[in-house]
Coordinates of C-alpha atoms in Angstrom, one line a residue:
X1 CA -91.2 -19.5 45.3
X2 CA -87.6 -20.2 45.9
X3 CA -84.9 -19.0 44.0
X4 CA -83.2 -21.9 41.8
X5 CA -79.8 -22.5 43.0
X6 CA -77.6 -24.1 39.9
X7 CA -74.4 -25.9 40.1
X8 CA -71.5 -25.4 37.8
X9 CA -69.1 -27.6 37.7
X10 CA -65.0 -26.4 38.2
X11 CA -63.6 -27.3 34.6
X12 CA -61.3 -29.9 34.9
X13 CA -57.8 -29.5 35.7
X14 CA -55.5 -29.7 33.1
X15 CA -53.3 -33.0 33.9
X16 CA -50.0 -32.3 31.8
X17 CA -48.7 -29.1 30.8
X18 CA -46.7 -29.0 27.6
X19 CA -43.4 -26.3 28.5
X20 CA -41.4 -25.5 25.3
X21 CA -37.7 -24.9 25.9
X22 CA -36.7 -21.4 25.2
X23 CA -34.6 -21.1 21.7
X24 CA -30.9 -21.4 22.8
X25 CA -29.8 -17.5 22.7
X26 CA -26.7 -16.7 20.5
X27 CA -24.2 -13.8 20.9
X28 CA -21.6 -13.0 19.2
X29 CA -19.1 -10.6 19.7
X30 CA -19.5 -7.6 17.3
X31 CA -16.7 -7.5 15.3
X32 CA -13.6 -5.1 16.4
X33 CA -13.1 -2.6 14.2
X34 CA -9.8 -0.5 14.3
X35 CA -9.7 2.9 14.3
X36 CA -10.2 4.2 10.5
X37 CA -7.3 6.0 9.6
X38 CA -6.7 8.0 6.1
X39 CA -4.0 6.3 4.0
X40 CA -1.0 9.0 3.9
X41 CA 0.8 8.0 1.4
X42 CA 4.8 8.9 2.0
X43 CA 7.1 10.3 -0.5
X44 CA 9.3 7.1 -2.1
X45 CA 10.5 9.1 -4.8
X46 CA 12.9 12.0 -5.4
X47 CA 14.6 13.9 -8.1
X48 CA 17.3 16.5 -8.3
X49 CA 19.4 18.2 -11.5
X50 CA 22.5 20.7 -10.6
X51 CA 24.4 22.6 -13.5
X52 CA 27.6 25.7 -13.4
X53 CA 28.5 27.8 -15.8
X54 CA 31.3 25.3 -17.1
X55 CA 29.1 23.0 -18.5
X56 CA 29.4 20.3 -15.6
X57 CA 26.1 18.9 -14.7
X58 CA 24.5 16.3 -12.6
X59 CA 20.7 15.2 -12.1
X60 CA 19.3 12.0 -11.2
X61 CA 15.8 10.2 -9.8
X62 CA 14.9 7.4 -7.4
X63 CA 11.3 5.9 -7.0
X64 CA 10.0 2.5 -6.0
X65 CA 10.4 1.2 -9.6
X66 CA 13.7 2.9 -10.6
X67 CA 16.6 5.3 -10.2
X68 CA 19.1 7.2 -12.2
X69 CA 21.2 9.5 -11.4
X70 CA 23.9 10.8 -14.2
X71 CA 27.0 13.3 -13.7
X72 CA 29.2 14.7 -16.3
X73 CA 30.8 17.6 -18.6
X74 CA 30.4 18.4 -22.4
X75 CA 34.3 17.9 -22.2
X76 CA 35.5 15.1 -20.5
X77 CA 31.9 12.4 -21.3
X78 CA 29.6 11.5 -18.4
X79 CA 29.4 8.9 -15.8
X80 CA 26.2 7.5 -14.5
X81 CA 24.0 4.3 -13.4
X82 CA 20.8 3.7 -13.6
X83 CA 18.4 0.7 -12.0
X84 CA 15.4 -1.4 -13.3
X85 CA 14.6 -2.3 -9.4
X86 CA 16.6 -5.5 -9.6
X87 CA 19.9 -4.5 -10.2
X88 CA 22.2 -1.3 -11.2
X89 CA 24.0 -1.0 -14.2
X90 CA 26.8 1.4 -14.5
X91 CA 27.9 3.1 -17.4
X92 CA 30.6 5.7 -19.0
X93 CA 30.1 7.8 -22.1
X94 CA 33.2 9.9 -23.4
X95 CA 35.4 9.8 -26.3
X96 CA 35.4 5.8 -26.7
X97 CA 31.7 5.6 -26.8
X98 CA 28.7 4.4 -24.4
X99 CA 29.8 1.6 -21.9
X100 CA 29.2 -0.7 -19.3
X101 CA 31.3 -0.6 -16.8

């Protein structure tokens, strides 16, 4: 007997093919990023005193939220200012009292 020969059909072609756009690609820039750098604080403040044997003396300060500096004798009074970081006031202390001059 002959061998059966069977038929198969091709499937059928696909008529439309469905294409998806590709999502929209986004870059962005990373962010620039300076070179890290230790905070060194500077010195904005200073302080010095000075005194003889005859009694005359001077010292004084100075940072970012004041100064005074003050220079005198146990003799003759003192003379000095001093500052609040808006304005200076100058003063004189001796036989008459403490003033502003």
């Amino acid at each position: 007997a002959a061998p059966a020969i069977r038929t198969i059909a091709a499937a059928p072609a696909v008529a439309a093919v469905r294409t998806v756009a590709a999502a929209p690609v986004i870059t962005k820039a990373a962010p620039l990023v300076a070179a890290a750098r230790a905070a060194v604080p500077t010195v904005t403040s200073s302080q010095f005193h000075s005194q003889d044997e005859d009694k005359n003396y001077a010292f004084g300060y100075s940072n970012i939220n004041s100064a005074r500096q003050e220079s005198g004798n146990a003799l003759t009074g003192v003379t000095g200012s001093y500052s609040d970081g808006f304005r200076t006031y100058n003063y004189v202390a001796d036989g008459f009292g403490f003033r502003h001059v």
